CSV table of C-alpha atoms and ligand atoms in Angstrom, one decimal:
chain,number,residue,atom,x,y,z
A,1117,UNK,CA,-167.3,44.5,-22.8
A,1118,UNK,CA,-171.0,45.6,-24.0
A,1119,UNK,CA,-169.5,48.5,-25.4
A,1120,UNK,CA,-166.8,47.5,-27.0
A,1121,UNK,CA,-168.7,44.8,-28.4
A,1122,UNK,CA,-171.4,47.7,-29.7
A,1123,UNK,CA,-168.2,50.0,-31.1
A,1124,UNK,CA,-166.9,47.0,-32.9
A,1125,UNK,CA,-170.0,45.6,-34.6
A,1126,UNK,CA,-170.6,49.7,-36.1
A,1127,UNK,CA,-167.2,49.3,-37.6
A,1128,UNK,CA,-167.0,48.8,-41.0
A,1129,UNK,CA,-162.9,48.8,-41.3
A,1130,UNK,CA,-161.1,47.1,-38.7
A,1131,UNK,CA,-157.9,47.5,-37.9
A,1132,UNK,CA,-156.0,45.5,-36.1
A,1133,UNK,CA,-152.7,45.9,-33.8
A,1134,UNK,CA,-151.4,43.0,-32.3
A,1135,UNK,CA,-148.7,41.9,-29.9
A,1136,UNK,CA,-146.9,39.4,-28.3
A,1137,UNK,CA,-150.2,38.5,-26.0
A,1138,UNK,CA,-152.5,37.6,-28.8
A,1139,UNK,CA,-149.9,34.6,-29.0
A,1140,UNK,CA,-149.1,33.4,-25.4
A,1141,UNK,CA,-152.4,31.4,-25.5
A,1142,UNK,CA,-150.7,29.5,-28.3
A,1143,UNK,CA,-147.5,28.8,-25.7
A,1144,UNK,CA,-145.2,31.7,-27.1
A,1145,UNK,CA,-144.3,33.6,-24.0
A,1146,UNK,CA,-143.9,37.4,-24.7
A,1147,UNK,CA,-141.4,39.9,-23.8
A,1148,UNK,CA,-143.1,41.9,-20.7
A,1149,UNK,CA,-145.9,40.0,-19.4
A,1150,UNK,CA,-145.5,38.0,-15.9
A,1151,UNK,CA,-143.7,35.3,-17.6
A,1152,UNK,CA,-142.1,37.1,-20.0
A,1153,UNK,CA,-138.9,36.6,-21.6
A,1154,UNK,CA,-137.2,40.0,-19.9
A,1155,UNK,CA,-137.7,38.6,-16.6
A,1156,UNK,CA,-134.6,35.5,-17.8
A,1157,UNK,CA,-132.6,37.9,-20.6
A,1158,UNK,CA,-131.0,40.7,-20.5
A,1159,UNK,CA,-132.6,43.0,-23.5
A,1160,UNK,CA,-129.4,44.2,-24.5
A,1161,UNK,CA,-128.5,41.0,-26.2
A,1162,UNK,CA,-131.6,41.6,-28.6
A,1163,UNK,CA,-129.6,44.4,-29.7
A,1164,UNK,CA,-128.9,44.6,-33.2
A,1165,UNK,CA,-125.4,46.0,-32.5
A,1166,UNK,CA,-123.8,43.9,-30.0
A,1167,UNK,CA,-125.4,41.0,-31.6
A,1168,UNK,CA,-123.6,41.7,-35.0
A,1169,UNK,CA,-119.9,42.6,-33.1
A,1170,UNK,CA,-119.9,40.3,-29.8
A,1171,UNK,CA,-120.1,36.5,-30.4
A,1172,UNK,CA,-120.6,35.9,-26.3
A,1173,UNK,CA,-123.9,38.1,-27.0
A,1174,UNK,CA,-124.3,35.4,-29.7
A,1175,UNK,CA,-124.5,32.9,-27.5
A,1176,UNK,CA,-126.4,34.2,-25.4
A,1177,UNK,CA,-129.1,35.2,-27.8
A,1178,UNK,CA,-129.1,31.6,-29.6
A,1179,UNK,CA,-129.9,29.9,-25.4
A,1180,UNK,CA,-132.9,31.6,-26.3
A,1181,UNK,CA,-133.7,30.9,-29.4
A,1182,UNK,CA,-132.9,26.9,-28.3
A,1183,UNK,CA,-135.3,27.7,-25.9
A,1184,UNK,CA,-138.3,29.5,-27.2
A,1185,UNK,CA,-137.4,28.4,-31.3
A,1186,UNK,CA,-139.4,24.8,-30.8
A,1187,UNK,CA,-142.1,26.7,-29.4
A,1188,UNK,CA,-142.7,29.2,-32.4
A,1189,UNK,CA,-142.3,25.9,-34.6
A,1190,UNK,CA,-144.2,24.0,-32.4
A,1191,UNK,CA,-147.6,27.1,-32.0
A,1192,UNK,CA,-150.9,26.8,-33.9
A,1193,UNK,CA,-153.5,29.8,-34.0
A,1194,UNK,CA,-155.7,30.4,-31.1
A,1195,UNK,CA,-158.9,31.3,-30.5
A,1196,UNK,CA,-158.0,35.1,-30.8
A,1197,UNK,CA,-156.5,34.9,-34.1
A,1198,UNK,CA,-159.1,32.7,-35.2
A,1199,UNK,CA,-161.6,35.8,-34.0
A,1200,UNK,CA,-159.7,37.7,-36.0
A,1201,UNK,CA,-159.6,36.4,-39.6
A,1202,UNK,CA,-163.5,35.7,-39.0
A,1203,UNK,CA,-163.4,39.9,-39.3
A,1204,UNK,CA,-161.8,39.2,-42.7
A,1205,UNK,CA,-164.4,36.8,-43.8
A,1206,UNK,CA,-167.4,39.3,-42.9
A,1207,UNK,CA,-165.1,42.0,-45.1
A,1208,UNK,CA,-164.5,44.4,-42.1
A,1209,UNK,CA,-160.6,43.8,-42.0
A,1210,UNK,CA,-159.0,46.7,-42.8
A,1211,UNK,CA,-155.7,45.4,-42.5
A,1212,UNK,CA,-153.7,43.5,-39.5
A,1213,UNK,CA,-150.2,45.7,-38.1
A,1214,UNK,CA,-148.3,42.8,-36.2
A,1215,UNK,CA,-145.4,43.6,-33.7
A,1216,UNK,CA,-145.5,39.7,-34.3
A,1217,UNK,CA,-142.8,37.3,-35.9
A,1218,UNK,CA,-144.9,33.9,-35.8
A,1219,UNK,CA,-146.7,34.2,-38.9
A,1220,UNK,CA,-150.0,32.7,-36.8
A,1221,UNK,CA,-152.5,35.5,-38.7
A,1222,UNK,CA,-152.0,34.3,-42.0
A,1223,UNK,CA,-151.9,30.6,-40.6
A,1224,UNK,CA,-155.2,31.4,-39.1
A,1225,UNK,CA,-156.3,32.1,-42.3
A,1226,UNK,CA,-155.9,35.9,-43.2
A,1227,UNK,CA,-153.9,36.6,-46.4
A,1228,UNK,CA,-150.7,37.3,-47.0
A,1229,UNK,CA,-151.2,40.7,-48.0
A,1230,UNK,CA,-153.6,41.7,-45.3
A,1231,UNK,CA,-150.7,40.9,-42.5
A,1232,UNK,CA,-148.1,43.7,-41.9
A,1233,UNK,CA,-145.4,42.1,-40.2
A,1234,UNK,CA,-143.5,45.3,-38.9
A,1235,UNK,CA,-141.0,43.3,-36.9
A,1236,UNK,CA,-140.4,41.1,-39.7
A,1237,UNK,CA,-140.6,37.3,-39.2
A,1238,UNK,CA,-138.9,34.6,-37.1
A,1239,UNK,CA,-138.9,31.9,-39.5
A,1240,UNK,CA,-136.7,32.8,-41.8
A,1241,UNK,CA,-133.0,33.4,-40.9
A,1242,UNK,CA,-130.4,34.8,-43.5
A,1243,UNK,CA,-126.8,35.1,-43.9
A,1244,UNK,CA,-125.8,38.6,-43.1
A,1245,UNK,CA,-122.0,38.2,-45.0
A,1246,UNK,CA,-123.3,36.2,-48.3
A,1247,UNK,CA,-127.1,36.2,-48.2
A,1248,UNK,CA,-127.9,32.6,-48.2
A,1249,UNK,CA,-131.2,31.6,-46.5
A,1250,UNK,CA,-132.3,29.1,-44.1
A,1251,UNK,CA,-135.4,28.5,-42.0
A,1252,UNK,CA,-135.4,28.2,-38.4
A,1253,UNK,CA,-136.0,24.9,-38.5
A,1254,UNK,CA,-133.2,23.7,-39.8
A,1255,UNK,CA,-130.7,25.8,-37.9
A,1256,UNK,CA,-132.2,24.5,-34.6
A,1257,UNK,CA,-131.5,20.8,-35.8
A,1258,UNK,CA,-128.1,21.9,-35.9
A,1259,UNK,CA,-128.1,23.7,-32.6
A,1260,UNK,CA,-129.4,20.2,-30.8
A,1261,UNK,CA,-126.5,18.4,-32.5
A,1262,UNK,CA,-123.8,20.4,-30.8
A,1263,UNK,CA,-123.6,24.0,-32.7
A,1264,UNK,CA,-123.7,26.6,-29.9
A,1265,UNK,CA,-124.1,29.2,-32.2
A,1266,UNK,CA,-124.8,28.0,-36.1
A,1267,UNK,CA,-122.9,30.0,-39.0
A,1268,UNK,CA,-123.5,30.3,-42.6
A,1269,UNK,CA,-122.4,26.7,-43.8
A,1270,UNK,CA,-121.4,28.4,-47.2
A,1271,UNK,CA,-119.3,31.4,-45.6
A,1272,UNK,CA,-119.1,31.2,-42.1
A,1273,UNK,CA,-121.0,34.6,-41.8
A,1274,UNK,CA,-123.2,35.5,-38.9
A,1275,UNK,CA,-126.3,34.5,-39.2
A,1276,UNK,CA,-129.5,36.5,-38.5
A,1277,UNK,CA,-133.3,36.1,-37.9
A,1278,UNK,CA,-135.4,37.8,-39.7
A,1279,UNK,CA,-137.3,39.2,-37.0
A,1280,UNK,CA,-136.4,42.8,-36.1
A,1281,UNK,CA,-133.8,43.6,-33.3
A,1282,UNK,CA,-133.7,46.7,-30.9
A,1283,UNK,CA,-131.3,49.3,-32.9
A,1284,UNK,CA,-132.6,47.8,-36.3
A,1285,UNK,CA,-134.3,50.0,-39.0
A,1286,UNK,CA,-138.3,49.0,-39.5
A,1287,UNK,CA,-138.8,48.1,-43.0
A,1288,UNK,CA,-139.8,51.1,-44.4
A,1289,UNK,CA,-142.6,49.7,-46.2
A,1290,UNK,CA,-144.3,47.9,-43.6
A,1291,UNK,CA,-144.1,50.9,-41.4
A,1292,UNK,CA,-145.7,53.3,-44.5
A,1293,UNK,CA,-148.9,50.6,-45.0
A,1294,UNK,CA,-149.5,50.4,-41.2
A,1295,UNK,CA,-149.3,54.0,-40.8
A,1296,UNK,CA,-151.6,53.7,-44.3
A,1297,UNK,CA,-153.8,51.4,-42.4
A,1298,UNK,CA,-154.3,53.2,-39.2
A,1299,UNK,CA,-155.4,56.0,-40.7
A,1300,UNK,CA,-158.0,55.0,-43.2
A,1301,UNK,CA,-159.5,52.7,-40.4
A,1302,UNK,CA,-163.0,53.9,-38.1
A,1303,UNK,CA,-162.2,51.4,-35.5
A,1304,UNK,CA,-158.7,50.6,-34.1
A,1305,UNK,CA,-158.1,47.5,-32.1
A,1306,UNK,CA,-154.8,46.5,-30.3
A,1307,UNK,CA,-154.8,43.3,-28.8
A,1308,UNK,CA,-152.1,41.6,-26.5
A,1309,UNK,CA,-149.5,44.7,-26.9
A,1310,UNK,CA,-147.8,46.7,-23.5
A,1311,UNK,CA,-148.0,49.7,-26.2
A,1312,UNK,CA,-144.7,51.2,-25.4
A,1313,UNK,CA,-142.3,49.6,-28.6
A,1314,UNK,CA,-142.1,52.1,-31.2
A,1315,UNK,CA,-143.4,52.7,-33.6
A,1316,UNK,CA,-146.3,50.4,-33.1
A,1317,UNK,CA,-147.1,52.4,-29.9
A,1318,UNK,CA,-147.5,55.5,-32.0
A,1319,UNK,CA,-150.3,53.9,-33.9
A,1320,UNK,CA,-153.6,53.8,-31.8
A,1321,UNK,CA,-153.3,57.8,-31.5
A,1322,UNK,CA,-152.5,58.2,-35.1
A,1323,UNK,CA,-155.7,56.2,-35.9
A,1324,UNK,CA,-157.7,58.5,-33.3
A,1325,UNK,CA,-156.9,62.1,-34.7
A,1326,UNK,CA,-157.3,60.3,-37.9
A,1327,UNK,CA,-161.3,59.9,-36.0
A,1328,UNK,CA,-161.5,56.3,-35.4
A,1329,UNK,CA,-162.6,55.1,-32.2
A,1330,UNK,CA,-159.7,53.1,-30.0
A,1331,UNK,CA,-160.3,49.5,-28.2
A,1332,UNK,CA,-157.9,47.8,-26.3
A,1333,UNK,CA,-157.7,44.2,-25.3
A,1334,UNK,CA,-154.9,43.5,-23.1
A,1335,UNK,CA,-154.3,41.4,-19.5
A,1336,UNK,CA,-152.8,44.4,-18.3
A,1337,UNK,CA,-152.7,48.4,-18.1
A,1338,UNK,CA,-151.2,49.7,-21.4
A,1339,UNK,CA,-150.2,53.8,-21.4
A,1340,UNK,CA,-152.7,54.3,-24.4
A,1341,UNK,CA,-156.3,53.3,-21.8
A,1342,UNK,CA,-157.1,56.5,-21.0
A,1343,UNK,CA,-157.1,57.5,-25.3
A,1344,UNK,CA,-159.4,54.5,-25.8
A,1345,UNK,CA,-163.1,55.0,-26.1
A,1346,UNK,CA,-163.6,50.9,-24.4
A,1347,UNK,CA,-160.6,48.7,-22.9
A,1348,UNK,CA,-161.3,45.2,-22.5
A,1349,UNK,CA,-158.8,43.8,-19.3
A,1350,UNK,CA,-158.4,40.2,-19.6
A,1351,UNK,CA,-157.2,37.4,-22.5
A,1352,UNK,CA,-157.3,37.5,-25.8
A,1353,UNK,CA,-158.4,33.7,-26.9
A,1354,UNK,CA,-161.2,34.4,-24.3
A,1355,UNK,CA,-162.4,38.0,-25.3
A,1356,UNK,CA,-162.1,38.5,-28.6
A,1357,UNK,CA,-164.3,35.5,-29.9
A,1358,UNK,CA,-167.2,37.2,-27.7
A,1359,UNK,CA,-166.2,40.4,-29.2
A,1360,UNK,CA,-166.3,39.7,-32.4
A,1361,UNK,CA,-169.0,36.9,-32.2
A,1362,UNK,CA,-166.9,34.5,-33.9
A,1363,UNK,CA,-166.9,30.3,-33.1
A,1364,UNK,CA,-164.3,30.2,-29.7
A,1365,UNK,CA,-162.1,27.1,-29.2
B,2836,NAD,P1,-145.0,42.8,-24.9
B,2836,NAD,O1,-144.4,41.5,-24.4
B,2836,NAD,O2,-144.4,44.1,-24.6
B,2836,NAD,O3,-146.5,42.9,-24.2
B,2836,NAD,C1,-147.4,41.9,-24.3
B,2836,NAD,C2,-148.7,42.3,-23.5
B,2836,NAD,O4,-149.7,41.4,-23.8
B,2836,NAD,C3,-148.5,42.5,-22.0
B,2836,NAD,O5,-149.0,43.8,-21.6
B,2836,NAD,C4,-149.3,41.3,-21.4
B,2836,NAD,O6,-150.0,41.7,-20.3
B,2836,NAD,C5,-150.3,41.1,-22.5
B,2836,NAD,N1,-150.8,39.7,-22.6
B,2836,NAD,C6,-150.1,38.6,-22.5
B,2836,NAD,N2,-150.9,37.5,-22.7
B,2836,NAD,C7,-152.1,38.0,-23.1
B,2836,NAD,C8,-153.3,37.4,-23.5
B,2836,NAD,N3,-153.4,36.1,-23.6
B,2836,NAD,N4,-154.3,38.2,-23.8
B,2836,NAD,C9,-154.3,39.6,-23.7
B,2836,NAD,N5,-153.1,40.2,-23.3
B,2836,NAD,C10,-152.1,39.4,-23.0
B,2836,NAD,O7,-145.4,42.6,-26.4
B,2836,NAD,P2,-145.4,43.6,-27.6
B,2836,NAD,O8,-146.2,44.8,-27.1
B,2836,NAD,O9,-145.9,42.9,-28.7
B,2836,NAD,O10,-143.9,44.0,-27.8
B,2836,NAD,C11,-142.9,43.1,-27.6
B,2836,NAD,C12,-142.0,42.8,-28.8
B,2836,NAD,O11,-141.8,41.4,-28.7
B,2836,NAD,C13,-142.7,42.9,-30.2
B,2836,NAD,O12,-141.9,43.8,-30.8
B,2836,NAD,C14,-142.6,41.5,-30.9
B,2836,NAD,O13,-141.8,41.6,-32.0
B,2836,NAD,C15,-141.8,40.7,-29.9
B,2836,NAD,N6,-142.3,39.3,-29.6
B,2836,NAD,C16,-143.1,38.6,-30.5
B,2836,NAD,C17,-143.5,37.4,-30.2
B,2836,NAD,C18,-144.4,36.6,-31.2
B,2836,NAD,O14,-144.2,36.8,-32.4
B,2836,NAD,N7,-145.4,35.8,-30.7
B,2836,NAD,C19,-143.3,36.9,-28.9
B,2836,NAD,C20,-142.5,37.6,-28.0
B,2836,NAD,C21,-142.0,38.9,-28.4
C-alpha cells in the first residue's frame, strides 16, 4: 500500500485501466469474480455470432439483460471512480481505458473525451437491419410488459447493445488511443480487471516496456502481478481513495 501510494503520488500522467470490479461496489456484478455472471451464463451466448443467427441464444442473452439491465440503470459512481476523477482535477489523468460499458467515469465526473470505452457502452442499443436507435431504458420497459426478446419496432430487425460481444471487432479507434495512452503514461494503473480479455490484458506490459511503472488494484490474483512494481489485493471503493488521497464515501 505505502508503495503504491509513494509510486502513484511521483506520477505525473496517470493512466488508468479499469474493469468490471471498479463497478461491483456500485451493485454491477462482473463477469469472473465470486459472484460473477459466468458462474449463472453460459459465455457462449455473449457471442457475437450465435447471438446475431440463433434467436434461443436471444433469449437467453435478453434473461440477463432483464436481470442485470435495472441494475446498470439503477448504479451511481463509487468511491473508486470518485478517486479517480479527483486524479483528473489535480491534472495527472492521462487518460482512462475502460473494459467498462456503464458510463460511471464520466458520471463521476471525468470528461467525455478522457474515457475510452473499448467495449463500447451498454446504454445504447441499435438496430442491426435499419439502424434505428434506442436506449436501454426503454427496451426493458418493453421487456417487463411481455416482449421476451424486443425487435426493432420500425423493422423487426435484431436488436443489439452497444456494448462489445466476444467475436466482435474492438473499435478501431478506441483500441489506437488506449494503446496511445498506455504508452505515453509513467504510471499505469489497472483497477478491478482479471487481466486476461484482450486486448485490454495486453496493455499493462505495453505501458512497462514503454517505462512506466505498473500498479494493480484488484480482490484477486491477476496473471500481470508479478510485471507490477506494487499490487494492492483488496476493493476498489476502499483502496483507491487512500491511494490517491481523495475524499472516500
Ligand atoms: P472480470 O469480471 O473478468 O474481472 C473482474 C475482477 O475484478 C476480478 O478479478 C475480481 O476479483 C475483481 N473485483 C471485483 N470486485 C472488485 C472490487 N470491488 N475491487 C477490486 N477488485 C474487484 O472483469 P474485466 O476484467 O473487466 O473483464 C470482463 C468483461 O466484462 C469486460 O470486457 C467488460 O466489458 C464486461 N463487464 C462490464 C461491466 C460493467 O460495465 N460494469 C460489468 C460486467 C462485465
Amino acid at each position: 500500500m505505502e508503495r503504491a501510494a509513494a509510486l502513484l503520488r511521483a506520477a505525473r500522467r496517470v493512466t488508468v485501466l479499469s474493469g468490471a470490479g471498479i463497478s461491483t461496489e456500485s451493485g454491477i456484478p462482473d463477469f469472473r469474480g465470486p459472484q460473477g455472471t459466468w458462474r449463472r451464463y453460459d459465455p457462449d451466448d455473449f457471442t457475437y455470432e450465435r447471438f446475431i443467427s440463433m434467436p434461443e441464444v436471444r433469449r437467453r442473452y435478453w434473461e440477463w439483460v432483464r436481470q442485470v439491465g435495472p441494475l446498470f440503470e439503477r448504479a451511481a459512481p463509487n468511491a473508486g471512480h470518485r478517486a479517480i476523477a479527483a486524479l483528473w482535477e489535480q491534472g495527472r489523468l492521462e487518460a482512462i481505458v475502460t473494459q467498462n460499458v456503464d458510463g460511471l467515469h464520466q458520471r463521476a465526473g471525468v470528461p467525455h473525451d478522457r474515457v475510452i470505452e473499448i467495449h463500447g457502452n451498454g446504454s445504447r442499443w441499435r438496430c442491426l437491419s435499419c439502424g434505428a436507435r434506442y436506449d436501454r431504458a426503454e427496451l426493458l420497459a418493453r421487456a417487463a410488459v411481455g416482449e421476451a426478446v424486443p425487435e426493432c419496432d420500425r423493422c423487426g430487425g435484431v436488436l443489439k447493445s452497444g456494448s462489445v460481444m466476444f467475436g466482435e471487432p474492438i473499435p478501431h479507434e478506441a483500441l489506437r488511443a488506449a494503446r496511445a495512452a498506455a504508452e505515453r503514461c509513467d504510471c499505469f494503473l489497472a483497477v478491478g480487471s482479471s487481466l486476461v480479455v484482450h486486448p485490454a490484458a495486453a496493455l499493462p506490459s505495453q505501458a512497462k516496456r514503454a517505462g512506466a511503472v505498473l500498479l494493480i488494484v484488484n480482490r484477486e490474483p491477476t496473471p500481470l502481478d508479478g510485471l507490477a512494481d506494487a499490487v494492492v489485493r483488496g476493493s476498489a471503493g476502499a483502496i483507491l481513495p487512500r491511494l490517491l488521497e481523495a475524499p472516500g464515501t
